[in-house]
């Protein structure tokens, strides 16, 4: 992951985290359709001029050290 894509993943994560409705919607989607949630996150990155790949999103979430983010990985293990 390059520094800019790493920065994009972090910036996109913060943008999503700042919108509690979006965060909850993505979490619910991740429970039902993990790969769809991941695709939606990548599309959100494109929409906000923060392009990221699915692998970059996975690596960023895995690198976080907070319980809520780790819960994404536990609940949606198959897609995220």
CSV table of N, CA, C and O in Angstrom, one decimal:
chain,number,residue,atom,x,y,z
A,1,UNK,N,0.9,-1.2,0.0
A,1,UNK,CA,0.0,0.0,0.0
A,1,UNK,C,0.9,1.2,0.0
A,1,UNK,O,1.8,1.3,0.8
A,2,UNK,N,0.6,2.1,-0.9
A,2,UNK,CA,1.4,3.4,-1.0
A,2,UNK,C,1.0,4.3,0.1
A,2,UNK,O,-0.1,4.2,0.7
A,3,UNK,N,1.8,5.3,0.4
A,3,UNK,CA,1.5,6.3,1.4
A,3,UNK,C,0.2,7.0,1.1
A,3,UNK,O,-0.7,7.2,2.0
A,4,UNK,N,-0.1,7.4,-0.2
A,4,UNK,CA,-1.3,8.1,-0.5
A,4,UNK,C,-2.5,7.2,-0.4
A,4,UNK,O,-3.6,7.6,0.1
A,5,UNK,N,-2.4,5.9,-0.8
A,5,UNK,CA,-3.6,5.1,-0.7
A,5,UNK,C,-3.8,4.7,0.8
A,5,UNK,O,-5.0,4.6,1.2
A,6,UNK,N,-2.8,4.6,1.6
A,6,UNK,CA,-2.9,4.4,3.0
A,6,UNK,C,-3.6,5.6,3.6
A,6,UNK,O,-4.5,5.5,4.4
A,7,UNK,N,-3.2,6.8,3.2
A,7,UNK,CA,-3.9,8.0,3.7
A,7,UNK,C,-5.3,8.1,3.2
A,7,UNK,O,-6.2,8.6,4.0
A,8,UNK,N,-5.6,7.6,2.0
A,8,UNK,CA,-7.0,7.6,1.5
A,8,UNK,C,-7.8,6.7,2.3
A,8,UNK,O,-9.0,7.0,2.7
A,9,UNK,N,-7.3,5.5,2.7
A,9,UNK,CA,-8.1,4.6,3.5
A,9,UNK,C,-8.4,5.2,4.8
A,9,UNK,O,-9.5,5.1,5.4
A,10,UNK,N,-7.4,5.8,5.4
A,10,UNK,CA,-7.6,6.4,6.7
A,10,UNK,C,-8.6,7.6,6.7
A,10,UNK,O,-9.4,7.7,7.5
A,11,UNK,N,-8.4,8.4,5.6
A,11,UNK,CA,-9.3,9.6,5.5
A,11,UNK,C,-10.8,9.1,5.2
A,11,UNK,O,-11.7,9.6,5.8
A,12,UNK,N,-10.9,8.0,4.4
A,12,UNK,CA,-12.2,7.5,4.1
A,12,UNK,C,-12.8,6.9,5.4
A,12,UNK,O,-14.0,7.1,5.7
A,13,UNK,N,-12.1,6.2,6.2
A,13,UNK,CA,-12.5,5.6,7.4
A,13,UNK,C,-13.1,6.7,8.4
A,13,UNK,O,-14.1,6.6,8.9
A,14,UNK,N,-12.3,7.8,8.5
A,14,UNK,CA,-12.7,8.9,9.3
A,14,UNK,C,-14.0,9.6,8.8
A,14,UNK,O,-14.9,10.0,9.6
A,15,UNK,N,-14.1,9.7,7.5
A,15,UNK,CA,-15.3,10.3,6.9
A,15,UNK,C,-16.5,9.4,7.2
A,15,UNK,O,-17.6,9.9,7.6
A,16,UNK,N,-16.4,8.1,7.1
A,16,UNK,CA,-17.5,7.2,7.4
A,16,UNK,C,-17.8,7.2,8.9
A,16,UNK,O,-19.0,7.3,9.3
A,17,UNK,N,-16.8,7.2,9.7
A,17,UNK,CA,-17.0,7.2,11.1
A,17,UNK,C,-17.7,8.4,11.6
A,17,UNK,O,-18.4,8.4,12.6
A,18,UNK,N,-17.5,9.6,10.9
A,18,UNK,CA,-18.1,10.8,11.3
A,18,UNK,C,-19.6,10.9,11.0
A,18,UNK,O,-20.3,11.7,11.6
A,19,UNK,N,-20.1,9.9,10.2
A,19,UNK,CA,-21.5,9.9,9.9
A,19,UNK,C,-22.1,8.6,10.5
A,19,UNK,O,-22.0,7.5,10.0
A,20,UNK,N,-22.7,8.8,11.7
A,20,UNK,CA,-23.2,7.6,12.4
A,20,UNK,C,-24.2,6.8,11.6
A,20,UNK,O,-24.3,5.6,11.7
A,21,UNK,N,-25.1,7.5,10.9
A,21,UNK,CA,-26.1,6.8,10.1
A,21,UNK,C,-25.4,5.9,9.0
A,21,UNK,O,-25.8,4.7,8.8
A,22,UNK,N,-24.4,6.5,8.4
A,22,UNK,CA,-23.7,5.7,7.3
A,22,UNK,C,-22.9,4.6,8.0
A,22,UNK,O,-22.9,3.4,7.5
A,23,UNK,N,-22.3,4.8,9.1
A,23,UNK,CA,-21.5,3.8,9.8
A,23,UNK,C,-22.5,2.6,10.1
A,23,UNK,O,-22.1,1.4,9.9
A,24,UNK,N,-23.6,2.9,10.7
A,24,UNK,CA,-24.6,1.8,11.1
A,24,UNK,C,-25.1,1.1,9.8
A,24,UNK,O,-25.2,-0.1,9.9
A,25,UNK,N,-25.4,1.8,8.8
A,25,UNK,CA,-25.9,1.2,7.5
A,25,UNK,C,-24.8,0.2,7.0
A,25,UNK,O,-25.1,-0.9,6.5
A,26,UNK,N,-23.6,0.7,7.0
A,26,UNK,CA,-22.5,-0.2,6.5
A,26,UNK,C,-22.3,-1.4,7.3
A,26,UNK,O,-22.0,-2.5,6.8
A,27,UNK,N,-22.4,-1.2,8.6
A,27,UNK,CA,-22.2,-2.3,9.6
A,27,UNK,C,-23.3,-3.4,9.3
A,27,UNK,O,-23.1,-4.6,9.2
A,28,UNK,N,-24.6,-2.9,9.2
A,28,UNK,CA,-25.7,-3.8,9.0
A,28,UNK,C,-25.5,-4.5,7.6
A,28,UNK,O,-25.7,-5.7,7.5
A,29,UNK,N,-25.1,-3.8,6.6
A,29,UNK,CA,-24.8,-4.4,5.3
A,29,UNK,C,-23.7,-5.4,5.4
A,29,UNK,O,-23.8,-6.5,4.8
A,30,UNK,N,-22.7,-5.1,6.2
A,30,UNK,CA,-21.5,-6.1,6.4
A,30,UNK,C,-22.0,-7.4,7.0
A,30,UNK,O,-21.5,-8.4,6.7
A,31,UNK,N,-23.0,-7.3,7.9
A,31,UNK,CA,-23.5,-8.5,8.5
A,31,UNK,C,-24.2,-9.4,7.5
A,31,UNK,O,-24.2,-10.6,7.6
A,32,UNK,N,-24.9,-8.8,6.6
A,32,UNK,CA,-25.8,-9.5,5.6
A,32,UNK,C,-25.0,-9.8,4.3
A,32,UNK,O,-25.2,-10.9,3.7
A,33,UNK,N,-24.1,-8.9,3.9
A,33,UNK,CA,-23.5,-9.0,2.6
A,33,UNK,C,-22.1,-8.3,2.7
A,33,UNK,O,-21.9,-7.2,2.3
A,34,UNK,N,-21.1,-9.0,3.3
A,34,UNK,CA,-19.8,-8.4,3.6
A,34,UNK,C,-19.1,-7.9,2.3
A,34,UNK,O,-18.6,-6.8,2.3
A,35,UNK,N,-19.2,-8.7,1.2
A,35,UNK,CA,-18.5,-8.2,0.0
A,35,UNK,C,-19.2,-7.0,-0.6
A,35,UNK,O,-18.6,-6.1,-1.2
A,36,UNK,N,-20.5,-6.9,-0.5
A,36,UNK,CA,-21.3,-5.8,-0.9
A,36,UNK,C,-20.9,-4.5,-0.1
A,36,UNK,O,-20.8,-3.4,-0.6
A,37,UNK,N,-20.7,-4.7,1.2
A,37,UNK,CA,-20.4,-3.6,2.1
A,37,UNK,C,-19.0,-3.1,1.7
A,37,UNK,O,-18.7,-1.9,1.6
A,38,UNK,N,-18.1,-4.0,1.4
A,38,UNK,CA,-16.7,-3.6,1.0
A,38,UNK,C,-16.8,-2.9,-0.4
A,38,UNK,O,-16.1,-1.8,-0.5
A,39,UNK,N,-17.6,-3.4,-1.3
A,39,UNK,CA,-17.7,-2.7,-2.6
A,39,UNK,C,-18.3,-1.3,-2.4
A,39,UNK,O,-17.9,-0.3,-3.1
A,40,UNK,N,-19.2,-1.1,-1.5
A,40,UNK,CA,-19.8,0.2,-1.2
A,40,UNK,C,-18.8,1.1,-0.6
A,40,UNK,O,-18.8,2.3,-0.9
A,41,UNK,N,-18.0,0.6,0.3
A,41,UNK,CA,-16.9,1.5,0.9
A,41,UNK,C,-15.9,1.9,-0.2
A,41,UNK,O,-15.6,3.1,-0.3
A,42,UNK,N,-15.6,1.0,-1.1
A,42,UNK,CA,-14.7,1.4,-2.2
A,42,UNK,C,-15.4,2.5,-3.1
A,42,UNK,O,-14.7,3.5,-3.5
A,43,UNK,N,-16.7,2.3,-3.4
A,43,UNK,CA,-17.4,3.3,-4.2
A,43,UNK,C,-17.5,4.6,-3.5
A,43,UNK,O,-17.4,5.7,-4.1
A,44,UNK,N,-17.7,4.6,-2.2
A,44,UNK,CA,-17.7,5.8,-1.4
A,44,UNK,C,-16.4,6.6,-1.5
A,44,UNK,O,-16.3,7.8,-1.6
A,45,UNK,N,-15.3,5.8,-1.5
A,45,UNK,CA,-14.0,6.4,-1.7
A,45,UNK,C,-13.9,7.1,-3.1
A,45,UNK,O,-13.4,8.2,-3.2
A,46,UNK,N,-14.4,6.5,-4.1
A,46,UNK,CA,-14.4,7.1,-5.4
A,46,UNK,C,-15.2,8.3,-5.4
A,46,UNK,O,-14.8,9.4,-6.0
A,47,UNK,N,-16.4,8.3,-4.8
A,47,UNK,CA,-17.3,9.4,-4.7
A,47,UNK,C,-16.7,10.6,-4.0
A,47,UNK,O,-17.0,11.8,-4.3
A,48,UNK,N,-15.8,10.4,-3.1
A,48,UNK,CA,-15.2,11.4,-2.3
A,48,UNK,C,-13.8,11.7,-2.7
A,48,UNK,O,-13.0,12.3,-2.0
A,49,UNK,N,-13.4,11.3,-3.9
A,49,UNK,CA,-12.1,11.5,-4.4
A,49,UNK,C,-11.0,10.9,-3.5
A,49,UNK,O,-9.9,11.5,-3.3
A,50,UNK,N,-11.3,9.8,-2.9
A,50,UNK,CA,-10.4,9.1,-2.0
A,50,UNK,C,-10.3,7.6,-2.5
A,50,UNK,O,-10.7,6.7,-1.8
A,51,UNK,N,-9.7,7.4,-3.7
A,51,UNK,CA,-9.7,6.1,-4.2
A,51,UNK,C,-9.0,5.1,-3.4
A,51,UNK,O,-7.8,5.4,-2.9
A,52,UNK,N,-9.6,3.9,-3.1
A,52,UNK,CA,-9.0,2.8,-2.4
A,52,UNK,C,-9.4,1.5,-3.0
A,52,UNK,O,-10.4,1.4,-3.7
A,53,UNK,N,-8.6,0.5,-2.8
A,53,UNK,CA,-8.9,-0.8,-3.2
A,53,UNK,C,-9.5,-1.6,-2.0
A,53,UNK,O,-9.4,-1.2,-0.9
A,54,UNK,N,-10.2,-2.7,-2.3
A,54,UNK,CA,-10.8,-3.5,-1.3
A,54,UNK,C,-9.7,-4.0,-0.3
A,54,UNK,O,-9.9,-4.0,0.9
A,55,UNK,N,-8.5,-4.4,-0.9
A,55,UNK,CA,-7.4,-4.8,0.0
A,55,UNK,C,-6.9,-3.7,0.9
A,55,UNK,O,-6.6,-4.0,2.1
A,56,UNK,N,-6.9,-2.5,0.4
A,56,UNK,CA,-6.4,-1.4,1.2
A,56,UNK,C,-7.4,-1.1,2.4
A,56,UNK,O,-7.0,-0.9,3.5
A,57,UNK,N,-8.7,-1.3,2.1
A,57,UNK,CA,-9.7,-1.1,3.1
A,57,UNK,C,-9.6,-2.2,4.2
A,57,UNK,O,-9.6,-1.9,5.4
A,58,UNK,N,-9.4,-3.4,3.7
A,58,UNK,CA,-9.2,-4.6,4.7
A,58,UNK,C,-8.0,-4.3,5.6
A,58,UNK,O,-8.0,-4.5,6.8
A,59,UNK,N,-6.9,-3.9,4.9
A,59,UNK,CA,-5.6,-3.7,5.7
A,59,UNK,C,-5.8,-2.6,6.7
A,59,UNK,O,-5.3,-2.7,7.8
A,60,UNK,N,-6.5,-1.5,6.3
A,60,UNK,CA,-6.7,-0.4,7.2
A,60,UNK,C,-7.5,-0.8,8.4
A,60,UNK,O,-7.1,-0.5,9.6
A,61,UNK,N,-8.6,-1.5,8.2
A,61,UNK,CA,-9.5,-1.9,9.3
A,61,UNK,C,-8.7,-2.9,10.2
A,61,UNK,O,-8.8,-2.7,11.4
A,62,UNK,N,-8.0,-3.8,9.6
A,62,UNK,CA,-7.2,-4.7,10.4
A,62,UNK,C,-6.1,-4.0,11.3
A,62,UNK,O,-5.7,-4.5,12.3
A,63,UNK,N,-5.6,-2.8,10.8
A,63,UNK,CA,-4.6,-2.1,11.5
A,63,UNK,C,-5.1,-1.3,12.7
A,63,UNK,O,-4.4,-0.8,13.5
A,64,UNK,N,-6.4,-1.1,12.7
A,64,UNK,CA,-7.0,-0.2,13.8
A,64,UNK,C,-7.0,-1.0,15.1
A,64,UNK,O,-7.1,-2.2,15.2
A,65,UNK,N,-6.9,-0.2,16.2
A,65,UNK,CA,-6.8,-0.8,17.5
A,65,UNK,C,-8.0,-0.4,18.4
A,65,UNK,O,-7.8,0.0,19.5
A,66,UNK,N,-9.2,-0.3,17.8
A,66,UNK,CA,-10.3,-0.1,18.6
A,66,UNK,C,-11.4,-1.2,18.4
A,66,UNK,O,-11.4,-1.8,17.4
A,67,UNK,N,-12.1,-1.4,19.5
A,67,UNK,CA,-13.0,-2.5,19.5
A,67,UNK,C,-14.1,-2.5,18.4
A,67,UNK,O,-14.4,-3.5,17.8
A,68,UNK,N,-14.7,-1.3,18.2
A,68,UNK,CA,-15.7,-1.3,17.2
A,68,UNK,C,-15.2,-1.7,15.8
A,68,UNK,O,-15.9,-2.4,15.1
A,69,UNK,N,-14.0,-1.3,15.4
A,69,UNK,CA,-13.5,-1.6,14.1
A,69,UNK,C,-13.2,-3.1,14.1
A,69,UNK,O,-13.4,-3.8,13.1
A,70,UNK,N,-12.6,-3.6,15.1
A,70,UNK,CA,-12.3,-5.1,15.2
A,70,UNK,C,-13.6,-5.9,15.0
A,70,UNK,O,-13.6,-7.0,14.5
A,71,UNK,N,-14.7,-5.3,15.6
A,71,UNK,CA,-16.0,-6.0,15.5
A,71,UNK,C,-16.4,-6.2,14.0
A,71,UNK,O,-17.0,-7.2,13.7
A,72,UNK,N,-16.1,-5.3,13.2
A,72,UNK,CA,-16.4,-5.4,11.7
A,72,UNK,C,-15.7,-6.7,11.2
A,72,UNK,O,-16.3,-7.4,10.5
A,73,UNK,N,-14.5,-6.9,11.6
A,73,UNK,CA,-13.8,-8.1,11.1
A,73,UNK,C,-14.4,-9.4,11.7
A,73,UNK,O,-14.5,-10.4,11.0
A,74,UNK,N,-14.8,-9.3,13.0
A,74,UNK,CA,-15.3,-10.5,13.6
A,74,UNK,C,-16.7,-10.9,13.0
A,74,UNK,O,-17.0,-12.0,12.7
A,75,UNK,N,-17.5,-9.9,12.8
A,75,UNK,CA,-18.9,-10.1,12.4
A,75,UNK,C,-19.0,-10.4,10.9
A,75,UNK,O,-19.8,-11.1,10.4
A,76,UNK,N,-18.1,-9.7,10.1
A,76,UNK,CA,-18.2,-9.9,8.7
A,76,UNK,C,-16.9,-10.5,8.1
A,76,UNK,O,-16.4,-10.1,7.1
A,77,UNK,N,-16.4,-11.5,8.8
A,77,UNK,CA,-15.1,-12.2,8.5
A,77,UNK,C,-15.1,-12.6,7.0
A,77,UNK,O,-14.0,-12.5,6.4
A,78,UNK,N,-16.1,-13.1,6.5
A,78,UNK,CA,-16.1,-13.6,5.1
A,78,UNK,C,-15.8,-12.5,4.1
A,78,UNK,O,-15.1,-12.9,3.1
A,79,UNK,N,-16.2,-11.3,4.2
A,79,UNK,CA,-16.0,-10.3,3.1
A,79,UNK,C,-15.0,-9.3,3.5
A,79,UNK,O,-14.4,-8.7,2.6
A,80,UNK,N,-14.8,-9.0,4.7
A,80,UNK,CA,-13.9,-7.9,5.1
A,80,UNK,C,-12.5,-8.4,5.5
A,80,UNK,O,-12.3,-9.5,5.9
